[in-house]
């Protein structure tokens, strides 16, 4: 059960057990603390200093003072104050306009001394009930206070643990930085070897590609030269220029006298003509020229069989009989690449460890610098979350972190607030502010205010959307059970069992 007493409830049950008695000369409606200002043997001075009058002007049913202090027991002044002494219960101040209005406002019925209202004096009964309620409140408060003291102890231990861990992490950070730098040097050295062998391999492949391109170029040039020579030979052999070679045209040329008997025989003609009666230019270039070319070049065989001269770029390439120098054998290359990959992995692991330690140090410093109460009594809440369920939504409060709203039907979560700070007003540790929640469809970002109250357990007791996209949560916690509420102290101050 939470330690919760509303102001309206207290106004009804608060008990003031007075051990004093009413002095005979105290004017009606004057509270005991103000009795000294009402001395019938002297002039009466308005409490605001607005005037002075003979004492018999007090309670004469005519308002003489601007503050109404001369008429505490009548309704003559609109701003007058009537005090119900209420022996056995709480003394109450009323607007003097309620005096003799036919309604019983004072439990001792002193406000209706000239009216027909049938008022009963029930101050004793109300006071006894208020006293019992106050004792129950005090009992629960003491339980909460006991838990709070345990929270303070746990908070101190946790902060000490954080400080010890921070010292250890600072040492680990230095060691991790040293290892990281070493692994970085190893990585750079391994990558230098890797880049060297890869660069040589790229040069090797580039040289191969250049040589293949040069060989292809020479082949094309050779083919073009062959074709040009074929065209020239065909033109020479085609005596009648009809675009066809015939056996008679072949016989004219002694270069086709293969056996050297001084004439070109039919057999020799059939050999060079592929046993055909006619040969077109296309057939000549594709088949005939290959057989006839030696007959055209017999005298220049040695000169013609030489390769055409290389251009400057081709001269830089290795010859066909010269093997290109491979940078390293495959096993050596594999080892170098493996070493580089391993060095990169080792560096990445070392760098990650260093960054993880730095992140943990940052979080620890934030916790050590965070405001968890005057005596760190709220620190125990930092790792917990609390839920509150209503008809449509479920709310999850994680102190010093966030507040979530969950739609029960779909289980869809909406962030309605991130921890920002304690309230900056007089109720510093009684209100939490959560801002920067998800945007509302029609405007502002959602935000939450958490109102804390003393209680024997950590619990959300109510949730209200106080205005669009602004939420108010009420939360009880023993961490707030530091001081007994003054209204409870007032009730208990005359109880013999109260210390």
Coordinates of C-alpha atoms in Angstrom, one line a residue:
X1 CA 0.0 0.0 0.0
X2 CA 1.4 3.4 -1.0
X3 CA 2.0 6.3 1.3
X4 CA -0.6 8.5 -0.3
X5 CA -2.7 11.1 1.4
X6 CA -4.3 13.8 -0.7
X7 CA -4.6 17.4 0.4
X8 CA -8.4 17.2 0.3
X9 CA -8.4 14.1 2.5
X10 CA -6.0 15.7 4.9
X11 CA -8.2 18.8 5.1
X12 CA -10.9 16.5 6.5
X13 CA -8.9 14.1 8.7
X14 CA -6.0 16.1 9.9
X15 CA -6.1 16.2 13.7
X16 CA -4.7 19.0 15.9
X17 CA -4.6 17.8 19.5
X18 CA -4.3 21.1 21.5
X19 CA -3.2 20.9 25.1
X20 CA -4.1 24.6 25.7
X21 CA -7.4 26.1 26.7
X22 CA -9.3 28.9 25.2
X23 CA -8.5 32.2 27.1
X24 CA -11.6 34.1 28.3
X25 CA -10.7 37.3 26.5
X26 CA -9.9 35.8 23.1
X27 CA -12.3 37.4 20.6
X28 CA -14.5 35.1 18.6
X29 CA -12.8 33.9 15.4
X30 CA -9.3 34.8 16.4
X31 CA -6.7 32.0 16.1
X32 CA -4.5 31.3 19.2
X33 CA -1.3 32.5 17.5
X34 CA -3.0 35.9 16.8
X35 CA -4.5 36.3 20.3
X36 CA -1.6 38.5 21.4
X37 CA -2.8 41.2 18.9
X38 CA -6.2 41.4 20.5
X39 CA -5.7 43.0 24.0
X40 CA -9.0 44.6 25.3
X41 CA -7.1 46.9 27.6
X42 CA -5.5 48.7 24.7
X43 CA -6.3 50.3 21.4
X44 CA -6.8 47.8 18.6
X45 CA -4.4 48.3 15.7
X46 CA -5.4 46.8 12.3
X47 CA -2.9 44.0 11.5
X48 CA -2.1 45.7 8.1
X49 CA -1.5 49.0 9.8
X50 CA -4.4 50.7 8.1
X51 CA -5.8 52.2 11.3
X52 CA -6.4 52.0 15.0
X53 CA -9.6 52.0 17.0
X54 CA -11.0 51.5 20.5
X55 CA -11.1 47.8 21.2
X56 CA -14.9 47.7 21.4
X57 CA -14.8 48.2 17.6
X58 CA -13.7 44.6 17.3
X59 CA -16.5 42.2 16.2
X60 CA -19.0 45.1 16.2
X61 CA -20.3 43.8 12.8
X62 CA -18.9 46.8 11.0
X63 CA -15.7 46.6 8.9
X64 CA -13.2 49.3 10.0
X65 CA -9.8 47.8 8.9
X66 CA -8.8 47.4 5.2
X67 CA -7.6 43.8 5.9
X68 CA -10.8 42.9 7.8
X69 CA -8.8 42.1 10.9
X70 CA -11.2 44.0 13.2
X71 CA -14.1 41.6 12.3
X72 CA -12.6 38.1 12.8
X73 CA -15.9 36.8 14.2
X74 CA -18.5 38.4 11.9
X75 CA -19.3 38.5 8.2
X76 CA -18.9 42.2 8.0
X77 CA -15.6 42.2 6.0
X78 CA -15.4 40.5 2.6
X79 CA -11.7 39.7 3.2
X80 CA -12.0 38.7 6.9
X81 CA -10.8 35.4 8.2
X82 CA -12.7 33.3 10.8
X83 CA -10.7 30.7 12.8
X84 CA -12.4 27.5 13.9
X85 CA -10.5 26.4 17.0
X86 CA -12.0 22.9 16.7
X87 CA -10.7 21.4 19.9
X88 CA -9.8 17.8 19.4
X89 CA -9.4 18.3 15.6
X90 CA -7.5 20.6 13.3
X91 CA -7.9 24.4 13.6
X92 CA -9.3 25.7 10.3
X93 CA -9.4 29.3 8.8
X94 CA -12.5 30.2 6.8
X95 CA -13.5 33.3 4.9
X96 CA -15.6 35.3 7.3
X97 CA -18.4 35.4 4.7
X98 CA -19.2 31.8 5.8
X99 CA -20.0 33.0 9.4
X100 CA -23.7 32.5 10.2
X101 CA -24.6 31.5 6.7
X102 CA -26.6 28.5 7.8
X103 CA -24.0 26.0 6.8
X104 CA -21.9 24.2 9.4
X105 CA -18.2 24.6 8.3
X106 CA -16.5 24.2 11.7
X107 CA -16.7 20.8 13.4
X108 CA -17.2 22.6 16.7
X109 CA -20.1 24.7 15.1
X110 CA -18.5 28.0 16.2
X111 CA -19.1 29.6 12.8
X112 CA -22.9 29.4 13.3
X113 CA -23.4 31.0 16.7
X114 CA -26.3 33.2 15.5
X115 CA -27.9 31.0 12.8
X116 CA -30.7 28.5 13.0
X117 CA -28.4 25.7 11.7
X118 CA -28.5 22.6 13.7
X119 CA -24.7 21.9 14.1
X120 CA -23.1 19.2 16.1
X121 CA -19.7 19.3 17.6
X122 CA -18.0 16.2 16.2
X123 CA -14.4 17.4 16.4
X124 CA -13.4 14.6 18.8
X125 CA -14.6 11.8 16.6
X126 CA -13.0 13.4 13.4
X127 CA -9.8 14.0 15.3
X128 CA -9.6 10.4 16.5
X129 CA -10.1 9.1 13.0
X130 CA -7.5 11.5 11.6
X131 CA -5.0 10.5 14.3
X132 CA -5.5 6.8 13.5
X133 CA -5.0 7.5 9.8
X134 CA -1.9 9.6 10.5
X135 CA -0.4 6.8 12.6
X136 CA -1.0 4.4 9.8
X137 CA 0.7 6.8 7.4
X138 CA 3.6 7.2 9.7
X139 CA 4.0 3.4 10.0
X140 CA 4.1 3.0 6.3
X141 CA 6.5 6.0 6.0
X142 CA 8.9 4.4 8.5
X143 CA 8.9 1.2 6.4
X144 CA 9.6 3.2 3.3
X145 CA 12.3 5.2 5.1
X146 CA 13.9 1.9 6.1
X147 CA 14.0 0.8 2.5
X148 CA 15.3 4.2 1.4
X149 CA 18.2 3.8 3.8
X150 CA 19.0 0.4 2.2
X151 CA 18.8 2.1 -1.3
X152 CA 21.3 4.7 -0.1
X153 CA 23.6 2.0 1.0
X154 CA 23.2 0.1 -2.3
X155 CA 23.7 3.4 -4.2
X156 CA 27.0 4.1 -2.4
X157 CA 28.2 0.6 -3.0
X158 CA 27.3 0.8 -6.7
X159 CA 29.1 4.2 -7.1
X160 CA 32.2 2.7 -5.3
X161 CA 31.9 -0.3 -7.7
X162 CA 31.7 2.1 -10.7
X163 CA 34.8 4.0 -9.5
X164 CA 36.8 0.7 -9.0
X165 CA 35.7 -0.5 -12.4
X166 CA 36.6 2.9 -14.0
X167 CA 40.2 2.7 -12.6
X168 CA 40.5 -0.8 -14.0
X169 CA 39.1 0.3 -17.4
X170 CA 41.6 3.2 -17.5
X171 CA 44.4 0.7 -17.2
X172 CA 42.9 -1.6 -19.8
X173 CA 42.5 1.4 -22.1
X174 CA 46.2 2.2 -22.0
X175 CA 47.1 -1.4 -22.6
X176 CA 44.5 -1.7 -25.4
X177 CA 45.9 1.4 -27.1
X178 CA 49.4 0.0 -26.9
X179 CA 48.3 -3.3 -28.5
X180 CA 46.3 -1.4 -31.1
X181 CA 49.3 0.6 -32.1
X182 CA 51.4 -2.5 -32.4
X183 CA 48.8 -4.2 -34.5
X184 CA 48.6 -1.2 -36.7
X185 CA 52.3 -1.3 -37.4
X186 CA 52.1 -5.0 -38.2
X187 CA 49.2 -4.3 -40.5
X188 CA 51.0 -1.6 -42.3
X189 CA 54.1 -3.7 -42.8
X190 CA 52.1 -6.7 -44.0
X191 CA 50.1 -4.5 -46.4
X192 CA 53.3 -3.0 -47.7
X193 CA 54.5 -6.5 -48.7
X194 CA 51.1 -7.3 -50.0
X195 CA 50.9 -4.1 -52.1
X196 CA 54.4 -4.8 -53.5
X197 CA 53.6 -8.3 -54.7
X198 CA 50.2 -7.2 -56.0
X199 CA 51.8 -4.3 -57.9
X200 CA 54.4 -6.7 -59.5
X201 CA 51.5 -9.1 -60.4
X202 CA 49.6 -6.2 -61.9
X203 CA 52.7 -5.2 -63.9
X204 CA 53.2 -8.8 -65.0
X205 CA 49.6 -9.1 -66.2
X206 CA 49.8 -5.7 -67.9
X207 CA 53.0 -6.8 -69.7
X208 CA 51.2 -10.1 -70.8
X209 CA 48.3 -8.1 -72.1
X210 CA 50.6 -5.7 -74.0
X211 CA 52.5 -8.6 -75.5
X212 CA 49.2 -10.4 -76.5
X213 CA 47.9 -7.1 -78.0
X214 CA 51.2 -6.7 -79.9
X215 CA 51.1 -10.2 -81.2
X216 CA 47.5 -9.7 -82.3
X217 CA 48.5 -6.5 -84.0
X218 CA 51.4 -8.2 -85.8
X219 CA 49.1 -11.0 -86.9
X220 CA 46.6 -8.5 -88.3
X221 CA 49.3 -6.6 -90.0
X222 CA 50.7 -9.9 -91.4
X223 CA 47.2 -10.9 -92.7
X224 CA 46.8 -7.5 -94.3
X225 CA 50.2 -7.8 -95.9
X226 CA 49.4 -11.3 -97.1
X227 CA 46.1 -10.0 -98.6
X228 CA 47.9 -7.1 -100.3
X229 CA 50.5 -9.4 -101.8
X230 CA 47.7 -11.8 -102.9
X231 CA 45.9 -9.0 -104.6
X232 CA 49.1 -8.0 -106.4
X233 CA 49.9 -11.5 -107.5
X234 CA 46.3 -12.1 -108.7
X235 CA 46.4 -8.9 -110.7
X236 CA 49.7 -10.1 -112.3
X237 CA 48.4 -13.6 -113.1
X238 CA 45.0 -12.3 -114.4
X239 CA 46.4 -11.4 -117.9
X240 CA 43.1 -10.6 -119.5
X241 CA 41.8 -8.8 -116.4
X242 CA 38.5 -10.7 -116.3
X243 CA 38.7 -11.4 -112.6
X244 CA 39.3 -15.1 -113.2
X245 CA 42.5 -17.2 -113.4
X246 CA 42.6 -19.9 -116.0
X247 CA 45.1 -22.7 -116.7
X248 CA 46.4 -20.9 -119.8
X249 CA 47.2 -17.8 -117.8
X250 CA 49.2 -19.9 -115.3
X251 CA 51.2 -21.6 -118.1
X252 CA 52.5 -18.2 -119.2
X253 CA 54.6 -17.9 -116.0
X254 CA 57.8 -19.9 -115.8
X255 CA 57.9 -19.5 -112.0
X256 CA 55.3 -22.4 -111.9
X257 CA 57.8 -24.8 -113.6
X258 CA 58.2 -26.8 -110.4
X259 CA 60.3 -29.6 -111.9
X260 CA 62.6 -27.2 -113.8
X261 CA 62.1 -28.8 -117.3
X262 CA 61.6 -25.4 -118.9
X263 CA 57.9 -25.5 -119.3
X264 CA 54.8 -25.4 -117.1
X265 CA 53.1 -28.8 -117.6
X266 CA 49.4 -29.6 -117.2
X267 CA 50.1 -31.4 -114.0
X268 CA 51.8 -28.4 -112.6
X269 CA 48.9 -26.2 -113.7
X270 CA 46.4 -28.6 -112.1
X271 CA 48.4 -28.5 -108.8
X272 CA 48.4 -24.7 -108.6
X273 CA 44.8 -24.4 -109.8
X274 CA 43.5 -27.1 -107.4
X275 CA 42.3 -29.0 -110.4
X276 CA 39.9 -26.2 -111.3
X277 CA 39.3 -24.6 -114.7
X278 CA 38.7 -21.1 -113.2
X279 CA 39.6 -19.4 -109.9
X280 CA 38.1 -16.2 -108.7
X281 CA 39.9 -13.6 -106.6
X282 CA 38.1 -14.8 -103.4
X283 CA 39.2 -18.5 -104.0
X284 CA 42.7 -17.3 -104.9
X285 CA 43.1 -15.4 -101.6
X286 CA 41.6 -18.2 -99.4
X287 CA 43.3 -21.2 -101.1
X288 CA 45.3 -20.5 -104.2
X289 CA 47.7 -17.9 -102.9
X290 CA 48.9 -20.2 -100.1
X291 CA 50.2 -22.7 -102.8
X292 CA 51.4 -20.1 -105.4
X293 CA 53.1 -17.7 -102.9
X294 CA 56.4 -19.8 -102.8
X295 CA 56.6 -19.5 -106.6
X296 CA 56.5 -15.7 -106.3
X297 CA 59.0 -15.5 -103.4
X298 CA 61.5 -18.2 -104.3
X299 CA 64.3 -15.8 -104.9
X300 CA 63.6 -13.8 -101.7
X301 CA 62.8 -16.6 -99.3
X302 CA 65.2 -15.6 -96.5
X303 CA 64.3 -11.9 -96.6
X304 CA 60.5 -12.5 -96.8
X305 CA 60.4 -15.1 -93.9
X306 CA 61.8 -12.5 -91.5
X307 CA 59.2 -10.9 -89.2
X308 CA 58.3 -7.3 -89.9
X309 CA 60.3 -4.8 -87.8
X310 CA 58.8 -4.1 -84.3
X311 CA 57.7 -0.6 -83.5
X312 CA 59.1 1.1 -80.4
X313 CA 56.4 -0.1 -78.1
X314 CA 56.7 -3.7 -79.3
X315 CA 60.5 -3.5 -78.9
X316 CA 59.9 -3.1 -75.1
X317 CA 58.0 -6.3 -74.8
X318 CA 59.7 -9.7 -74.0
X319 CA 60.2 -11.8 -77.1
X320 CA 58.1 -14.9 -77.6
X321 CA 61.0 -17.2 -76.5
X322 CA 61.6 -15.1 -73.4
X323 CA 59.6 -16.0 -70.3
X324 CA 58.1 -13.2 -68.3
X325 CA 59.4 -13.0 -64.7
X326 CA 56.5 -13.9 -62.3
X327 CA 56.9 -11.8 -59.1
X328 CA 56.6 -14.8 -56.7
X329 CA 55.5 -18.3 -56.8
X330 CA 51.9 -19.0 -55.8
X331 CA 52.7 -20.4 -52.4
X332 CA 54.7 -17.3 -51.5
X333 CA 51.9 -15.1 -52.8
X334 CA 49.3 -17.0 -50.7
X335 CA 51.4 -16.6 -47.6
X336 CA 51.9 -12.9 -48.1
X337 CA 48.1 -12.4 -48.7
X338 CA 47.2 -14.5 -45.7
X339 CA 49.6 -12.5 -43.5
X340 CA 48.1 -9.2 -44.6
X341 CA 44.5 -10.5 -44.1
X342 CA 45.4 -11.8 -40.6
X343 CA 47.2 -8.5 -39.7
X344 CA 44.1 -6.6 -40.7
X345 CA 41.8 -8.8 -38.6
X346 CA 44.1 -8.5 -35.6
X347 CA 44.2 -4.7 -35.9
X348 CA 40.4 -4.6 -36.3
X349 CA 39.9 -6.7 -33.2
X350 CA 42.4 -4.6 -31.2
X351 CA 40.7 -1.4 -32.5
X352 CA 37.3 -2.7 -31.5
X353 CA 38.4 -3.7 -28.1
X354 CA 39.9 -0.2 -27.6
X355 CA 36.7 1.5 -28.7
X356 CA 34.5 -0.8 -26.6
X357 CA 36.6 0.1 -23.5
X358 CA 36.3 3.8 -24.3
X359 CA 32.5 3.5 -24.7
X360 CA 32.3 1.7 -21.3
X361 CA 34.4 4.4 -19.7
X362 CA 32.1 7.0 -21.2
X363 CA 29.0 5.3 -19.8
X364 CA 30.6 4.8 -16.4
X365 CA 31.6 8.5 -16.2
X366 CA 28.1 9.5 -17.1
X367 CA 26.7 7.3 -14.3
X368 CA 29.2 8.7 -11.8
X369 CA 28.3 12.3 -12.8
X370 CA 24.5 11.7 -13.0
X371 CA 22.2 13.0 -10.3
X372 CA 20.6 10.0 -8.6
X373 CA 19.5 12.0 -5.6
X374 CA 21.1 13.7 -2.7
X375 CA 22.5 10.4 -1.4
X376 CA 22.2 8.3 -4.6
X377 CA 19.0 6.8 -3.3
X378 CA 17.5 6.6 -6.8
X379 CA 20.4 4.7 -8.3
X380 CA 18.8 1.3 -7.7
X381 CA 16.0 2.3 -10.2
X382 CA 18.5 3.0 -13.0
X383 CA 18.5 -0.6 -14.3
X384 CA 14.8 -1.4 -13.8
X385 CA 11.6 -0.9 -15.7
X386 CA 8.1 -0.7 -14.4
X387 CA 4.8 -1.3 -16.3
X388 CA 1.3 0.0 -15.9
X389 CA -1.7 -1.5 -17.8
X390 CA -4.9 0.1 -18.7
X391 CA -7.7 -0.7 -21.1
X392 CA -6.0 0.1 -24.4
X393 CA -2.3 0.8 -23.6
X394 CA 0.5 -0.6 -21.5
X395 CA 3.1 2.0 -20.3
X396 CA 6.7 1.1 -19.5
X397 CA 8.8 3.5 -17.4
X398 CA 12.6 2.9 -17.3
X399 CA 13.9 5.6 -14.9
X400 CA 16.7 7.7 -16.2
X401 CA 16.3 6.2 -19.7
X402 CA 12.9 6.3 -21.5
X403 CA 9.1 5.9 -21.4
X404 CA 7.3 3.6 -23.9
X405 CA 3.6 3.3 -24.8
X406 CA 2.5 -0.1 -26.1
X407 CA -0.7 -0.7 -28.0
X408 CA -2.1 -3.9 -26.5
X409 CA -3.8 -5.2 -29.7
X410 CA -0.9 -4.8 -32.1
X411 CA 2.0 -4.8 -29.5
X412 CA 3.2 -1.6 -31.4
X413 CA 5.6 0.5 -29.3
X414 CA 5.9 4.3 -29.3
X415 CA 8.6 6.2 -27.6
X416 CA 6.9 9.0 -25.6
X417 CA 9.9 10.3 -23.8
X418 CA 13.6 10.2 -23.2
X419 CA 15.2 11.0 -19.9
X420 CA 16.1 14.7 -19.6
X421 CA 16.4 15.9 -16.0
X422 CA 14.8 16.3 -12.6
X423 CA 12.4 19.2 -12.2
X424 CA 14.2 22.5 -11.6
X425 CA 11.6 23.8 -9.1
X426 CA 11.3 23.3 -5.4
X427 CA 10.1 19.8 -5.9
X428 CA 13.5 18.8 -7.5
X429 CA 13.4 15.1 -6.6
X430 CA 9.7 14.8 -6.9
X431 CA 9.3 15.2 -10.6
X432 CA 11.1 13.7 -13.6
X433 CA 11.1 15.1 -17.1
X434 CA 11.2 13.0 -20.2
X435 CA 11.2 14.7 -23.6
X436 CA 12.1 14.1 -27.3
X437 CA 9.5 11.4 -27.7
X438 CA 8.1 10.4 -31.1
X439 CA 6.3 13.2 -33.0
X440 CA 2.5 13.4 -32.8
X441 CA 0.6 13.2 -36.0
X442 CA -0.6 16.8 -35.5
X443 CA 2.4 18.5 -34.0
X444 CA 4.7 18.4 -31.1
X445 CA 7.0 15.6 -29.9
X446 CA 5.6 13.5 -27.0
X447 CA 6.8 14.2 -23.5
X448 CA 6.3 12.8 -20.0
X449 CA 6.3 14.2 -16.5
X450 CA 6.7 11.6 -13.7
X451 CA 5.4 12.7 -10.3
X452 CA 7.1 10.8 -7.5
X453 CA 5.6 10.1 -4.1
X454 CA 6.7 8.2 -1.0
X455 CA 5.6 4.6 -1.0
X456 CA 6.7 1.2 0.3
X457 CA 7.2 -0.2 -3.3
X458 CA 8.3 1.0 -6.7
X459 CA 5.1 1.2 -8.7
X460 CA 3.3 3.3 -11.3
X461 CA 0.0 4.1 -9.8
X462 CA -1.7 6.2 -12.6
X463 CA -1.2 7.4 -16.1
X464 CA -3.0 10.4 -17.6
X465 CA -2.6 12.3 -20.9
X466 CA -2.8 15.7 -19.3
X467 CA -2.8 17.4 -22.7
X468 CA -2.4 16.2 -26.3
X469 CA 0.9 14.2 -26.5
X470 CA 1.8 15.2 -22.9
X471 CA 1.6 12.5 -20.3
X472 CA 1.6 12.5 -16.5
X473 CA 2.7 9.4 -14.6
X474 CA 2.4 9.0 -10.8
X475 CA 5.0 6.8 -9.3
X476 CA 5.6 5.7 -5.8
X477 CA 9.0 4.7 -4.5
X478 CA 10.7 4.3 -1.1
X479 CA 13.6 6.4 -2.4
X480 CA 11.4 9.5 -1.7
X481 CA 10.6 8.6 1.9
X482 CA 13.0 11.0 3.5
X483 CA 10.8 13.3 5.5
X484 CA 7.4 12.8 7.1
X485 CA 4.9 15.1 5.5
X486 CA 4.4 18.3 7.7
X487 CA 0.6 17.8 7.8
X488 CA 1.2 14.4 9.3
X489 CA 3.7 15.8 11.8
X490 CA 1.1 18.4 12.7
X491 CA -1.5 15.7 13.4
X492 CA 0.9 13.6 15.5
X493 CA 2.7 16.4 17.5
X494 CA 0.5 16.1 20.5
X495 CA 0.3 12.3 20.5
X496 CA 2.2 10.8 23.4
X497 CA 3.5 7.9 21.3
X498 CA 4.9 10.1 18.6
X499 CA 8.6 11.0 18.8

